[in-house]
mmCIF file of C-alpha atoms and ligand atoms in Angstrom:
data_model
loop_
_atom_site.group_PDB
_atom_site.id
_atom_site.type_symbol
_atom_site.label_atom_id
_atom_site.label_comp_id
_atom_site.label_asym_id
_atom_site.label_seq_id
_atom_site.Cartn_x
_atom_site.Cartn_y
_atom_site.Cartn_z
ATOM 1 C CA UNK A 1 59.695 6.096 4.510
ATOM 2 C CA UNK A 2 57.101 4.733 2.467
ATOM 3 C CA UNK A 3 57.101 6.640 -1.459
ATOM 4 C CA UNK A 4 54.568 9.229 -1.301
ATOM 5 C CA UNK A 5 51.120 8.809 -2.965
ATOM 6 C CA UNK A 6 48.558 10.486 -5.022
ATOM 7 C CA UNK A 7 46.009 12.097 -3.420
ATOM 8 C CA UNK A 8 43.837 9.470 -6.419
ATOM 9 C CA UNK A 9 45.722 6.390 -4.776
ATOM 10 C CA UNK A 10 45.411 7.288 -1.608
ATOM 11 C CA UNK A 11 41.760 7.783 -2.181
ATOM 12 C CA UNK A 12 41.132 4.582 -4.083
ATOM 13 C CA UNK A 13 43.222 3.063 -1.330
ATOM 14 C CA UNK A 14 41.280 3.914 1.483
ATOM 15 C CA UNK A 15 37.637 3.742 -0.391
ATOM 16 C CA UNK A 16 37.738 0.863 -2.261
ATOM 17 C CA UNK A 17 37.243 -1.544 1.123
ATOM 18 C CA UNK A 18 35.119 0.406 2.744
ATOM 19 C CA UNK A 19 33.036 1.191 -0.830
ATOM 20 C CA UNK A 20 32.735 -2.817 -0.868
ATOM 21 C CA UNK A 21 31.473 -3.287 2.119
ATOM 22 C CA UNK A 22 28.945 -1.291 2.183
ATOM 23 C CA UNK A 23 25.333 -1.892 0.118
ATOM 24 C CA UNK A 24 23.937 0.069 -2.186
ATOM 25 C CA UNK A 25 24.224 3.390 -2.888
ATOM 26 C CA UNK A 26 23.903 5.747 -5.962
ATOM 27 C CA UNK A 27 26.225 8.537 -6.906
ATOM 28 C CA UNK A 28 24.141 11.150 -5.620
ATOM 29 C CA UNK A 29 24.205 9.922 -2.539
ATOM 30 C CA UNK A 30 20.808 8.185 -2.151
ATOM 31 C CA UNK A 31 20.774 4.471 -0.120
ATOM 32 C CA UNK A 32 19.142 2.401 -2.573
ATOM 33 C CA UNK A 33 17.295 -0.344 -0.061
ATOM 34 C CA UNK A 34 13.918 -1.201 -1.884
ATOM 35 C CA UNK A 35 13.369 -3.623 -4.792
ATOM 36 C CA UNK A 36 10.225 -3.830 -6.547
ATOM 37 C CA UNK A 37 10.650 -7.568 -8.073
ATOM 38 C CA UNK A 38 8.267 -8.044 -10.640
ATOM 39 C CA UNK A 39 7.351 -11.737 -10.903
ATOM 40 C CA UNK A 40 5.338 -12.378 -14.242
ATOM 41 C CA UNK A 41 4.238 -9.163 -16.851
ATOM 42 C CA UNK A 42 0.928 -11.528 -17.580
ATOM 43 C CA UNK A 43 -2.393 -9.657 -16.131
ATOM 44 C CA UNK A 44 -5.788 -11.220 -16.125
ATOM 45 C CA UNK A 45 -6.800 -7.224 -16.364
ATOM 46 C CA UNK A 46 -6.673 -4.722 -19.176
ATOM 47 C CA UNK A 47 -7.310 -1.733 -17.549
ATOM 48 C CA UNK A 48 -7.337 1.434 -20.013
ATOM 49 C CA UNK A 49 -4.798 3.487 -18.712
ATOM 50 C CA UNK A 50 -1.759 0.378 -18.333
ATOM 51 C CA UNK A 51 -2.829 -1.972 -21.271
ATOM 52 C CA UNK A 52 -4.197 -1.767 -25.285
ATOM 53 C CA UNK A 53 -7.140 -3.936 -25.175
ATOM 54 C CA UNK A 54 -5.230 -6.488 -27.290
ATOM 55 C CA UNK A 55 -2.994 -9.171 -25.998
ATOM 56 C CA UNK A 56 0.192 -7.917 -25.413
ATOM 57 C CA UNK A 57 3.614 -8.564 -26.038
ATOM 58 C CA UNK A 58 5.253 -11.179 -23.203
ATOM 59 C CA UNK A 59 8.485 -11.696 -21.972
ATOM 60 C CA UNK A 60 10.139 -14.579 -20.102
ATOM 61 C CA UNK A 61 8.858 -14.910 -16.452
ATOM 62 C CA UNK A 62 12.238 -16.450 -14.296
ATOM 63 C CA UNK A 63 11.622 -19.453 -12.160
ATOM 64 C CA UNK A 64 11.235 -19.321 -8.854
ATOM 65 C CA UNK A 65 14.946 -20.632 -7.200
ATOM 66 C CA UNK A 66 16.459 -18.076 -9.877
ATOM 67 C CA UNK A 67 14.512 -15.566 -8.368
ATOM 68 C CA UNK A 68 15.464 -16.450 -4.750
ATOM 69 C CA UNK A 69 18.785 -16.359 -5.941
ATOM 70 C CA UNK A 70 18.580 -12.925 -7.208
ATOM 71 C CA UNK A 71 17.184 -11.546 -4.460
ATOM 72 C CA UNK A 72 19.264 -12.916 -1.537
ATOM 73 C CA UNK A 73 22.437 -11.255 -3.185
ATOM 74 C CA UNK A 74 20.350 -8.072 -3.431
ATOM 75 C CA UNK A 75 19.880 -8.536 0.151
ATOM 76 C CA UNK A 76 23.063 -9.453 0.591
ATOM 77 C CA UNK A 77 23.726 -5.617 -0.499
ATOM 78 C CA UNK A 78 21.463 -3.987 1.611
ATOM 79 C CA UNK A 79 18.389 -4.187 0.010
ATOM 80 C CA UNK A 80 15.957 -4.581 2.976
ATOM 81 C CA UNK A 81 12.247 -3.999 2.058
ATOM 82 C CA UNK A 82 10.823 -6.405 -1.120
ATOM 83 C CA UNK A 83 7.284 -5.568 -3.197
ATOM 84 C CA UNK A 84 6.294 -7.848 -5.416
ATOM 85 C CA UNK A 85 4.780 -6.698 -8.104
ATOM 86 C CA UNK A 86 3.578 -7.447 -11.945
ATOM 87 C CA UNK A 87 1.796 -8.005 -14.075
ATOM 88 C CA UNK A 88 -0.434 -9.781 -11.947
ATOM 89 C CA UNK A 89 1.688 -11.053 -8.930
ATOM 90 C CA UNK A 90 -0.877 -13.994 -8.153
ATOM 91 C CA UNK A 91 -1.604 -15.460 -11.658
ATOM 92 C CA UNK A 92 1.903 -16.824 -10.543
ATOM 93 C CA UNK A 93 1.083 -20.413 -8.754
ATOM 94 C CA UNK A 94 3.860 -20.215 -6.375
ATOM 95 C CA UNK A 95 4.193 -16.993 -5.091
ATOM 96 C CA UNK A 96 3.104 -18.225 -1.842
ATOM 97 C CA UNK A 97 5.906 -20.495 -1.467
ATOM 98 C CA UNK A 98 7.712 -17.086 -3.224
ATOM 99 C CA UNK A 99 6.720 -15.303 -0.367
ATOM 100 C CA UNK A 100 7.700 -18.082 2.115
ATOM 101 C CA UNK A 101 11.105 -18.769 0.948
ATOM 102 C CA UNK A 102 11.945 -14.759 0.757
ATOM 103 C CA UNK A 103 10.691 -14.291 4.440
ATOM 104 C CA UNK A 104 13.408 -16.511 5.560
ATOM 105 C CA UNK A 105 15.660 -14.173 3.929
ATOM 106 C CA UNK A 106 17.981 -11.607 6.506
ATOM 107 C CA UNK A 107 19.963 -8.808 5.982
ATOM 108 C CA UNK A 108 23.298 -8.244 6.828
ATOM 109 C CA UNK A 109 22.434 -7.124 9.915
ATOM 110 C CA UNK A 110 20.287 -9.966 10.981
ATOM 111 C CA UNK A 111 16.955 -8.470 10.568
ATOM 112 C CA UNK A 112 13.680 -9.791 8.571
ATOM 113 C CA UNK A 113 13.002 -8.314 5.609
ATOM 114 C CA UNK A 114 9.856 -5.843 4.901
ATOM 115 C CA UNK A 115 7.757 -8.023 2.719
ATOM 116 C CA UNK A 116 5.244 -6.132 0.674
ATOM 117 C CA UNK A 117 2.600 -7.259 -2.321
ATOM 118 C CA UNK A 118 0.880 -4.872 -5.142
ATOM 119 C CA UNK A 119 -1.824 -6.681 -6.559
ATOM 120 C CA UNK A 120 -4.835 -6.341 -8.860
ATOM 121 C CA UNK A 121 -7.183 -8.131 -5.926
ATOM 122 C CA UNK A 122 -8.968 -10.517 -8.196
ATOM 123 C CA UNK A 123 -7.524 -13.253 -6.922
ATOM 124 C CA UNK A 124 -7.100 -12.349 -3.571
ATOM 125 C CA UNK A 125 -9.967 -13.607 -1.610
ATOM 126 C CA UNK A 126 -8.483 -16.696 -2.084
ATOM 127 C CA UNK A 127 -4.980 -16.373 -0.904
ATOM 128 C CA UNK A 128 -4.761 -13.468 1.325
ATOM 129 C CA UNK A 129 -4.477 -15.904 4.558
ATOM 130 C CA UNK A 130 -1.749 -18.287 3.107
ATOM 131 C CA UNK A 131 0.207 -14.966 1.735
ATOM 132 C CA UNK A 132 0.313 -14.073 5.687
ATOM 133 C CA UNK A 133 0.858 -17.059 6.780
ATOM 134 C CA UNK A 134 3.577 -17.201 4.649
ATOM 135 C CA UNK A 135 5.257 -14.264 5.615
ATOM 136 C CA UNK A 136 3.723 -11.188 3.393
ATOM 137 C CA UNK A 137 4.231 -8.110 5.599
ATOM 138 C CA UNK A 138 2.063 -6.004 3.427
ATOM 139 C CA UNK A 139 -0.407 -5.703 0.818
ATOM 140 C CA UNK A 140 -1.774 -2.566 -1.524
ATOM 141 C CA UNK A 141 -5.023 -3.660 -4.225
ATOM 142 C CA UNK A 142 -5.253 -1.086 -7.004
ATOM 143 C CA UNK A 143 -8.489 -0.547 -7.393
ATOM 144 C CA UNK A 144 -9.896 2.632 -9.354
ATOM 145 C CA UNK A 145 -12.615 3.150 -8.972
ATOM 146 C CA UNK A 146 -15.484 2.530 -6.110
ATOM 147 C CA UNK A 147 -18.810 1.106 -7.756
ATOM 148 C CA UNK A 148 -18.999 -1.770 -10.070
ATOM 149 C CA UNK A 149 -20.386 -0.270 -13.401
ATOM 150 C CA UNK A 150 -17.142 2.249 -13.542
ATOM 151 C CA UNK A 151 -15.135 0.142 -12.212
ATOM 152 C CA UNK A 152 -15.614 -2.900 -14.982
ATOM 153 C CA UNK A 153 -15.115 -0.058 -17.684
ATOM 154 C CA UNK A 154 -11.558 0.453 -16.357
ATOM 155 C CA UNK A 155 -10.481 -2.647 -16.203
ATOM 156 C CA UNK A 156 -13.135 -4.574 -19.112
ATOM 157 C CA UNK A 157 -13.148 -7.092 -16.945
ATOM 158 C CA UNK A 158 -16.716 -7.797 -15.912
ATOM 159 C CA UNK A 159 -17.811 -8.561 -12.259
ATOM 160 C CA UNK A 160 -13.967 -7.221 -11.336
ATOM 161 C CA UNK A 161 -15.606 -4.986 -8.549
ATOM 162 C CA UNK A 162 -17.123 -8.040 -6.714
ATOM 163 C CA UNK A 163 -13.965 -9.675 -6.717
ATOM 164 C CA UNK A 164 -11.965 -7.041 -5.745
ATOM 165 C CA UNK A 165 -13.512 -5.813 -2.820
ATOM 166 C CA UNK A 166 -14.047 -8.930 -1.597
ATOM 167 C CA UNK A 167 -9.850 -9.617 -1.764
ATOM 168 C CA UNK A 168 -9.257 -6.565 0.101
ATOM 169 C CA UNK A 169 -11.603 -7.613 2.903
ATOM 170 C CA UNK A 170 -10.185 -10.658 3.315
ATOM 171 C CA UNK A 171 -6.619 -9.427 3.424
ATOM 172 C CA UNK A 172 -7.936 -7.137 6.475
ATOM 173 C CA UNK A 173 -9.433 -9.948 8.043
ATOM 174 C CA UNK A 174 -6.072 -12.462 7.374
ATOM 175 C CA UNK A 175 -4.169 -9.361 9.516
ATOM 176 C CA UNK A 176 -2.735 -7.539 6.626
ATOM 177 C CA UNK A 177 -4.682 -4.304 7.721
ATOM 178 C CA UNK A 178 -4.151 -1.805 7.094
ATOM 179 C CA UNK A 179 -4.725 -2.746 3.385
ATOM 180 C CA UNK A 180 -3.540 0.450 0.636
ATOM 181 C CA UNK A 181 -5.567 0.790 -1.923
ATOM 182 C CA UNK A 182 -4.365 2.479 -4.886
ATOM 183 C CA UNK A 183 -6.260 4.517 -7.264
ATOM 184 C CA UNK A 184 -4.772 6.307 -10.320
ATOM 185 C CA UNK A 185 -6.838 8.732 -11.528
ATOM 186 C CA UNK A 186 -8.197 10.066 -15.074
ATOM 187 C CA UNK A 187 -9.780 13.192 -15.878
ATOM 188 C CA UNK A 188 -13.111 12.234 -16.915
ATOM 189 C CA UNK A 189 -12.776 8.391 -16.279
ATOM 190 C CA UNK A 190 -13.197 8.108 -12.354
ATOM 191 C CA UNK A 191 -12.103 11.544 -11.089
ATOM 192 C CA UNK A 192 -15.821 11.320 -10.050
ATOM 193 C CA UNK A 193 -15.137 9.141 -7.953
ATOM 194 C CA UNK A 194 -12.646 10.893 -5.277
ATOM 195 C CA UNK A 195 -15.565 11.495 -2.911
ATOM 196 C CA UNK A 196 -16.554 7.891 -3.070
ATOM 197 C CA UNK A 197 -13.162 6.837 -1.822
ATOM 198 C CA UNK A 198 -12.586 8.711 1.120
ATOM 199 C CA UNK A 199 -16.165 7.152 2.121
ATOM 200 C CA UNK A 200 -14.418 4.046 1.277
ATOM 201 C CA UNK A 201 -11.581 4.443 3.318
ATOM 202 C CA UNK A 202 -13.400 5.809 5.965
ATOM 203 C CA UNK A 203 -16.036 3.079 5.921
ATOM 204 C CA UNK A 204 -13.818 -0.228 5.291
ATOM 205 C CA UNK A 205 -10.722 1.033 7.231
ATOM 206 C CA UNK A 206 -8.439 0.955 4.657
ATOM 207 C CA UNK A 207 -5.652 3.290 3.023
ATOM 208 C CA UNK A 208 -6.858 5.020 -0.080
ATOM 209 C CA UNK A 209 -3.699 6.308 -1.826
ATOM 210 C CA UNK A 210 -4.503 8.745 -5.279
ATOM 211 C CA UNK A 211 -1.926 8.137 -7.784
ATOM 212 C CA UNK A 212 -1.414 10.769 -10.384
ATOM 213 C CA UNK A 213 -1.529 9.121 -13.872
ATOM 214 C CA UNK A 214 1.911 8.528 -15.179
ATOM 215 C CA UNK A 215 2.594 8.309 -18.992
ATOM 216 C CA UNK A 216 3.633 4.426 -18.831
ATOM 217 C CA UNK A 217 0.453 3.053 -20.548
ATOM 218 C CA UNK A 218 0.796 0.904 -23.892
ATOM 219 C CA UNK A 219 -1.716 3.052 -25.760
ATOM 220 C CA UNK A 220 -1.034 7.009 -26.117
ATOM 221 C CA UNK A 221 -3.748 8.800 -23.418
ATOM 222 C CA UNK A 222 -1.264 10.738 -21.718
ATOM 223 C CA UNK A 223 -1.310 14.174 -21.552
ATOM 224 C CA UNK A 224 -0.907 16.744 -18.576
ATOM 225 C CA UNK A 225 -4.511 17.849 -18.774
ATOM 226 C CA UNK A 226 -5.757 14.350 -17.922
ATOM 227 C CA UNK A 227 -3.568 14.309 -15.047
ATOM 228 C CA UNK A 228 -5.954 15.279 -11.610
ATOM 229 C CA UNK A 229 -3.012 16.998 -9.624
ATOM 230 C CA UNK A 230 -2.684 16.548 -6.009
ATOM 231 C CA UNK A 231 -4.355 20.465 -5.206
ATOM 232 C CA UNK A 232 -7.902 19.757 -6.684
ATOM 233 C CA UNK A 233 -7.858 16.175 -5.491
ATOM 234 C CA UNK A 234 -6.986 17.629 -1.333
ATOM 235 C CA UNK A 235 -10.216 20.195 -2.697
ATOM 236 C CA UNK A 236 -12.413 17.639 -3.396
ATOM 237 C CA UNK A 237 -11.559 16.281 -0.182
ATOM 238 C CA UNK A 238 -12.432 18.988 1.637
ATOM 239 C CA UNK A 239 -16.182 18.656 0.749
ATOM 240 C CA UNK A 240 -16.648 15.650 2.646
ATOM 241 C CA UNK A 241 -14.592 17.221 6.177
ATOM 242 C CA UNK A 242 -12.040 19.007 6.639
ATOM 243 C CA UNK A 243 -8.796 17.786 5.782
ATOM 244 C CA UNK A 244 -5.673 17.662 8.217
ATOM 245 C CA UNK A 245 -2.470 16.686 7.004
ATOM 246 C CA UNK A 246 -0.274 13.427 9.258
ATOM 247 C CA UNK A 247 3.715 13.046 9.620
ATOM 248 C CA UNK A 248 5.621 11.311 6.822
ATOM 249 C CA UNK A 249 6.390 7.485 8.077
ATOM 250 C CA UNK A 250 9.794 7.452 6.268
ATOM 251 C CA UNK A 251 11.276 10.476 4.247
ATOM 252 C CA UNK A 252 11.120 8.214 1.373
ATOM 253 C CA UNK A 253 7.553 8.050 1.644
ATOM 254 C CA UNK A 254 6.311 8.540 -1.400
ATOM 255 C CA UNK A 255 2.998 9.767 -0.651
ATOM 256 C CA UNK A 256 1.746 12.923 1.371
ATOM 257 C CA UNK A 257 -1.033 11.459 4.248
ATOM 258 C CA UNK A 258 -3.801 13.261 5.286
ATOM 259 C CA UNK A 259 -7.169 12.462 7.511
ATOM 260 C CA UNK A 260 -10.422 13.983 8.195
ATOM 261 C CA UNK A 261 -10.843 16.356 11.269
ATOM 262 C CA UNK A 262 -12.309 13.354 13.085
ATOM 263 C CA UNK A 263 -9.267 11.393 12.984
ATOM 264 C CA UNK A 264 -11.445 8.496 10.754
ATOM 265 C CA UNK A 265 -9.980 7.478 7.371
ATOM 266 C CA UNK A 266 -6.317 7.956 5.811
ATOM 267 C CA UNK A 267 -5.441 9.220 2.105
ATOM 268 C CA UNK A 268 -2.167 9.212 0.671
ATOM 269 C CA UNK A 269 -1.453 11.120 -2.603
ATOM 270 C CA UNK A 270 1.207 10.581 -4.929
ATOM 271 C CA UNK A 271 1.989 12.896 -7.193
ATOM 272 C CA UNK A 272 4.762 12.032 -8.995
ATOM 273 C CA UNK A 273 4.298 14.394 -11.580
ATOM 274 C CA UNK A 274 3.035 17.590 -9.380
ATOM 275 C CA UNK A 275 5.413 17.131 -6.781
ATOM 276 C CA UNK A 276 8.126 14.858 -7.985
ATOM 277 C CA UNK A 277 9.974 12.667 -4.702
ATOM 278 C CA UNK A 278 12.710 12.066 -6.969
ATOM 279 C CA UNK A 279 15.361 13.253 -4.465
ATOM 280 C CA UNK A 280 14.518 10.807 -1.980
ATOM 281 C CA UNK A 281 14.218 7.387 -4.240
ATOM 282 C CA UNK A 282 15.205 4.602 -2.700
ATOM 283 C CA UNK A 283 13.808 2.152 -4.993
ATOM 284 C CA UNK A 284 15.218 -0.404 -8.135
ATOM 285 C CA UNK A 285 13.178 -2.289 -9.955
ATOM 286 C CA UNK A 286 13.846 -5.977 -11.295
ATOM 287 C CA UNK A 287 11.919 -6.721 -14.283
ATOM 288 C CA UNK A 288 10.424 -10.291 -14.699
ATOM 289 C CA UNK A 289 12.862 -11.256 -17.059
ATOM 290 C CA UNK A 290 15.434 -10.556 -15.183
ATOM 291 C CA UNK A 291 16.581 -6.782 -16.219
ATOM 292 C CA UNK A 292 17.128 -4.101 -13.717
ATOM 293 C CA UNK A 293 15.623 -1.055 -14.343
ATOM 294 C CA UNK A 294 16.935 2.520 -11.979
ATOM 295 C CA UNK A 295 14.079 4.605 -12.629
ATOM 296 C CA UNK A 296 10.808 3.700 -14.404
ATOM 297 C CA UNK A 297 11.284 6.310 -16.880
ATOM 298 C CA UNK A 298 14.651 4.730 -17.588
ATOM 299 C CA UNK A 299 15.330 4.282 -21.202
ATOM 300 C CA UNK A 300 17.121 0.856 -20.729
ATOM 301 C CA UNK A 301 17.491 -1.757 -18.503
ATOM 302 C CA UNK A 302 20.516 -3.792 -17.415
ATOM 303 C CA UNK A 303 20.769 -7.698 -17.889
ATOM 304 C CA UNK A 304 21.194 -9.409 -14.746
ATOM 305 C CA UNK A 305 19.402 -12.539 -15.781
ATOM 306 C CA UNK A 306 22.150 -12.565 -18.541
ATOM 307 C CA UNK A 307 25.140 -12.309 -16.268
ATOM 308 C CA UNK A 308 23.531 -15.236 -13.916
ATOM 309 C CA UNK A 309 22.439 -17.493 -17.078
ATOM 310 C CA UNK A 310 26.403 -17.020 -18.437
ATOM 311 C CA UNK A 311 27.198 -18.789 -15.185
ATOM 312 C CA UNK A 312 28.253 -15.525 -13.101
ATOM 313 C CA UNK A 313 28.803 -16.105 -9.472
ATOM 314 C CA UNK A 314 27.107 -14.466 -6.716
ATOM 315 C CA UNK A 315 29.956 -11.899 -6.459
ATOM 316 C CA UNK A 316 29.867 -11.112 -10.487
ATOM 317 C CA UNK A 317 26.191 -10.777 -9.721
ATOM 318 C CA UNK A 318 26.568 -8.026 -7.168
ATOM 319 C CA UNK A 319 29.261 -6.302 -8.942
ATOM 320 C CA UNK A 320 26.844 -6.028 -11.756
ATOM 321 C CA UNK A 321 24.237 -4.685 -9.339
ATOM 322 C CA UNK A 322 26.797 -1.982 -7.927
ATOM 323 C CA UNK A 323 27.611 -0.839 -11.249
ATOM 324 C CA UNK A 324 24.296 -0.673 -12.280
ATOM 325 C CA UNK A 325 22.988 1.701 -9.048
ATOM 326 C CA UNK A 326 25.633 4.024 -9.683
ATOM 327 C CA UNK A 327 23.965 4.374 -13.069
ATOM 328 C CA UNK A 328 20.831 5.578 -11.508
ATOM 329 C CA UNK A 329 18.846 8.302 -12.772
ATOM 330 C CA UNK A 330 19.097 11.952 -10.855
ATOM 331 C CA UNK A 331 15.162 12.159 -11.889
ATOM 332 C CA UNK A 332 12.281 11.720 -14.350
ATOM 333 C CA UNK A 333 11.702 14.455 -16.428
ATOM 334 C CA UNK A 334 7.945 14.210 -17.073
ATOM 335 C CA UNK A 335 5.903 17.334 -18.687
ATOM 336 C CA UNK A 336 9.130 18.205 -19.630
ATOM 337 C CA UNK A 337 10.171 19.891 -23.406
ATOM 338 C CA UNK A 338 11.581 16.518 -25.125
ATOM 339 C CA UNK A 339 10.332 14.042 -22.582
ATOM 340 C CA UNK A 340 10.493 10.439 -23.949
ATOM 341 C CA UNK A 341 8.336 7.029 -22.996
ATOM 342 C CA UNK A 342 10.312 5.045 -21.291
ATOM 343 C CA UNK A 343 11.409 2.205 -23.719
ATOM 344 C CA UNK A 344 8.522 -0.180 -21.630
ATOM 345 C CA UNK A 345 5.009 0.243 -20.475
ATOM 346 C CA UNK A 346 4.245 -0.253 -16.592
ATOM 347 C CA UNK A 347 2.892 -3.918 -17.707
ATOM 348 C CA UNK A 348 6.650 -5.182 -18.461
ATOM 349 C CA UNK A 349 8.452 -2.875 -15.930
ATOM 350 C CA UNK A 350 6.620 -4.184 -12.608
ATOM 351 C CA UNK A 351 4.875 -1.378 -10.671
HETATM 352 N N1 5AD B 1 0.476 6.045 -13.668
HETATM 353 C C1 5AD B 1 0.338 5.952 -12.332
HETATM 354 N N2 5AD B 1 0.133 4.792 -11.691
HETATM 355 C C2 5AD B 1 0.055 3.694 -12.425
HETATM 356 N N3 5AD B 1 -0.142 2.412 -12.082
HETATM 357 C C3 5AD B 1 -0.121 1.661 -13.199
HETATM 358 N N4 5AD B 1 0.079 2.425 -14.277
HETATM 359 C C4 5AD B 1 0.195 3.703 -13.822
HETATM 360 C C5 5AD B 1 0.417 4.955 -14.454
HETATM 361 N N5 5AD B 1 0.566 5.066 -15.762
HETATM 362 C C6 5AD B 1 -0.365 1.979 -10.711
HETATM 363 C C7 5AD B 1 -1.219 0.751 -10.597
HETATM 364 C C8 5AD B 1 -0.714 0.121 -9.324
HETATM 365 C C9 5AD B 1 0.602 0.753 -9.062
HETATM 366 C C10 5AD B 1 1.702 -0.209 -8.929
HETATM 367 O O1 5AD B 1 0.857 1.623 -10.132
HETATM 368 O O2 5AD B 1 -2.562 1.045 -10.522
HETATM 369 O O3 5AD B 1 -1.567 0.346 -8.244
#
């Protein structure tokens, strides 16, 4: 007879292989299979609701193998869909071979990964056909606003609009339609300009996705009552047609999508703070110098780079990762009685 167990061994026993093999989940149960990896925190943008209009403070930016590196043994766990982000993604000069290298990439069950790109657009024009040819999957250009004169105040960039637009056609016509565009709003910056974009998307056949402003900005401009919730902005909608909800692609989605009753346009709206998707998260975030971050409103972050640059091996690497996911946030608690910053603005986290 073998000696009798406790029900803890027995447990550990039969867990601990099966907990190893497989990927990533947190301790509420959610599958953890998206990383936003957030190549450089430079930006060739200030816009007023990320950055002060003074140069920032800048971190480290990893190089390009060590990112590889990094992400094939977060692959390795499961992770399955990649976003680049920033900063400004394509002030980097390799991303494209970035992007190329990644797409050869697999997961553990033999399948391509979902390649995806958040980008300012002022670059794009440029480099939207070798980022497909490459392998980029998708692409989303934040863009805030919809005519040239607001949209320079945003981002005190002059001529940005131009530029901008101009990226986001070419990305349609290298086949990365359909092309998001993001738009966070501000009460009294560009919430004028909600009308505009669903002409926009219904005109240029893109994705125009409201975001509802965050408080993640360097300078202090957050409050709730700047915040255009996701009710008056489906309102304003409704002036131009009416509005008729579509299916969720994924229940992660993070963003309710509606169309017009002619079936011509799509708009997403996030509302993190309204409607908080919390529950469903799926996402971690890698930070361009090399820190993992579980929620964006974490207050720390967790040193991977560190653990690779002491020499750590792949499997040290993932054991860090593991720990770190089970360390994951239940939620955010904007608008909340004691609510703090997180201890980085969007700039250095990677969006
Ligand atoms: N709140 C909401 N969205 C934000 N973004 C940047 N800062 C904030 C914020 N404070 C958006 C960017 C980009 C996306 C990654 O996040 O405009 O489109």
């Amino acid at each position: 007879m073998p000696a009798v167990s406790s029900p803890e061994a027995v447990a550990s026993a039969v867990h601990a292989p099966l907990r190893e093999a497989t990927f990533l989940q947190d301790k509420f149960g959610r599958a953890i299979t998206d990383l936003r990896l957030s190549v450089t925190d430079r930006c060739n943008y200030k816009c007023v609701y990320c950055r002060t209009g003074n140069d920032g403070e800048q971190y480290a930016e990893l190089a390009l193998d060590e990112y590889l590196r990094l992400a094939r043994v977060f692959v390795s766990l499961g992770i399955a869909k990649l976003r680049l982000t920033g900063g400004e993604p394509l002030l980097r000069k390799d991303l494209v071979e970035m992007v190329r290298e990644l797409a050869k990439l697999r997961t553990p069950t033999g399948e391509k990964l979902d390649i995806a790109l958040t980008t300012n657009g002022h670059l794009l024009a440029e480099l939207a056909q070798p980022l497909k040819d490459a392998g980029l999957n998708r692409i989303t250009v934040s863009m805030d606003a919809c005519d040239a004169a607001t949209f320079a105040r945003i981002t005190r960039v002059p001529g940005s609009y131009e530029r901008v637009l101009a990226g986001v056609r070419a990305a349609q016509a290298a086949g990365l339609a359909p092309v998001k565009v993001n738009a966070v709003l501000l009460r009294g910056f560009n919430d004028d300009q909600i009308e505009r974009f669903a002409e926009f998307s219904r005109h240029e056949n893109v994705i125009v996705r409201f975001i509802e402003f965050m408080p993640l900005e360097e300078d202090r401009v957050w409050t709730p009552e700047i915040v255009v919730p996701m009710r008056e902005i489906l309102e304003r909608l409704g002036n131009i047609r009416p509005v008729v909800a579509l299916p969720p692609n994924a229940a992660s989605e993070t963003a309710r999508r509606y169309t017009f009753d002619d079936g011509i346009g799509e708009i997403g709206i996030i509302a993190p703070v309204s409607l908080p998707f919390c529950g469903h998260c799926s996402r971690i975030r890698l930070t361009s110098d090399g820190k993992i971050r579980t929620c964006l409103f974490s207050q720390m972050d967790h040193d991977l780079y560190g653990v690779m640059r002491r020499g750590g091996s792949d499997e040290e690497l993932a054991a860090f990762i593991r720990k770190v996911v089970d360390q994951k946030e239940a939620r955010h608690h904007i608008g909340e009685p004691g609510f703090q910053k997180p201890s980085r603005s969007m700039v250095h986290i990677g969006g």
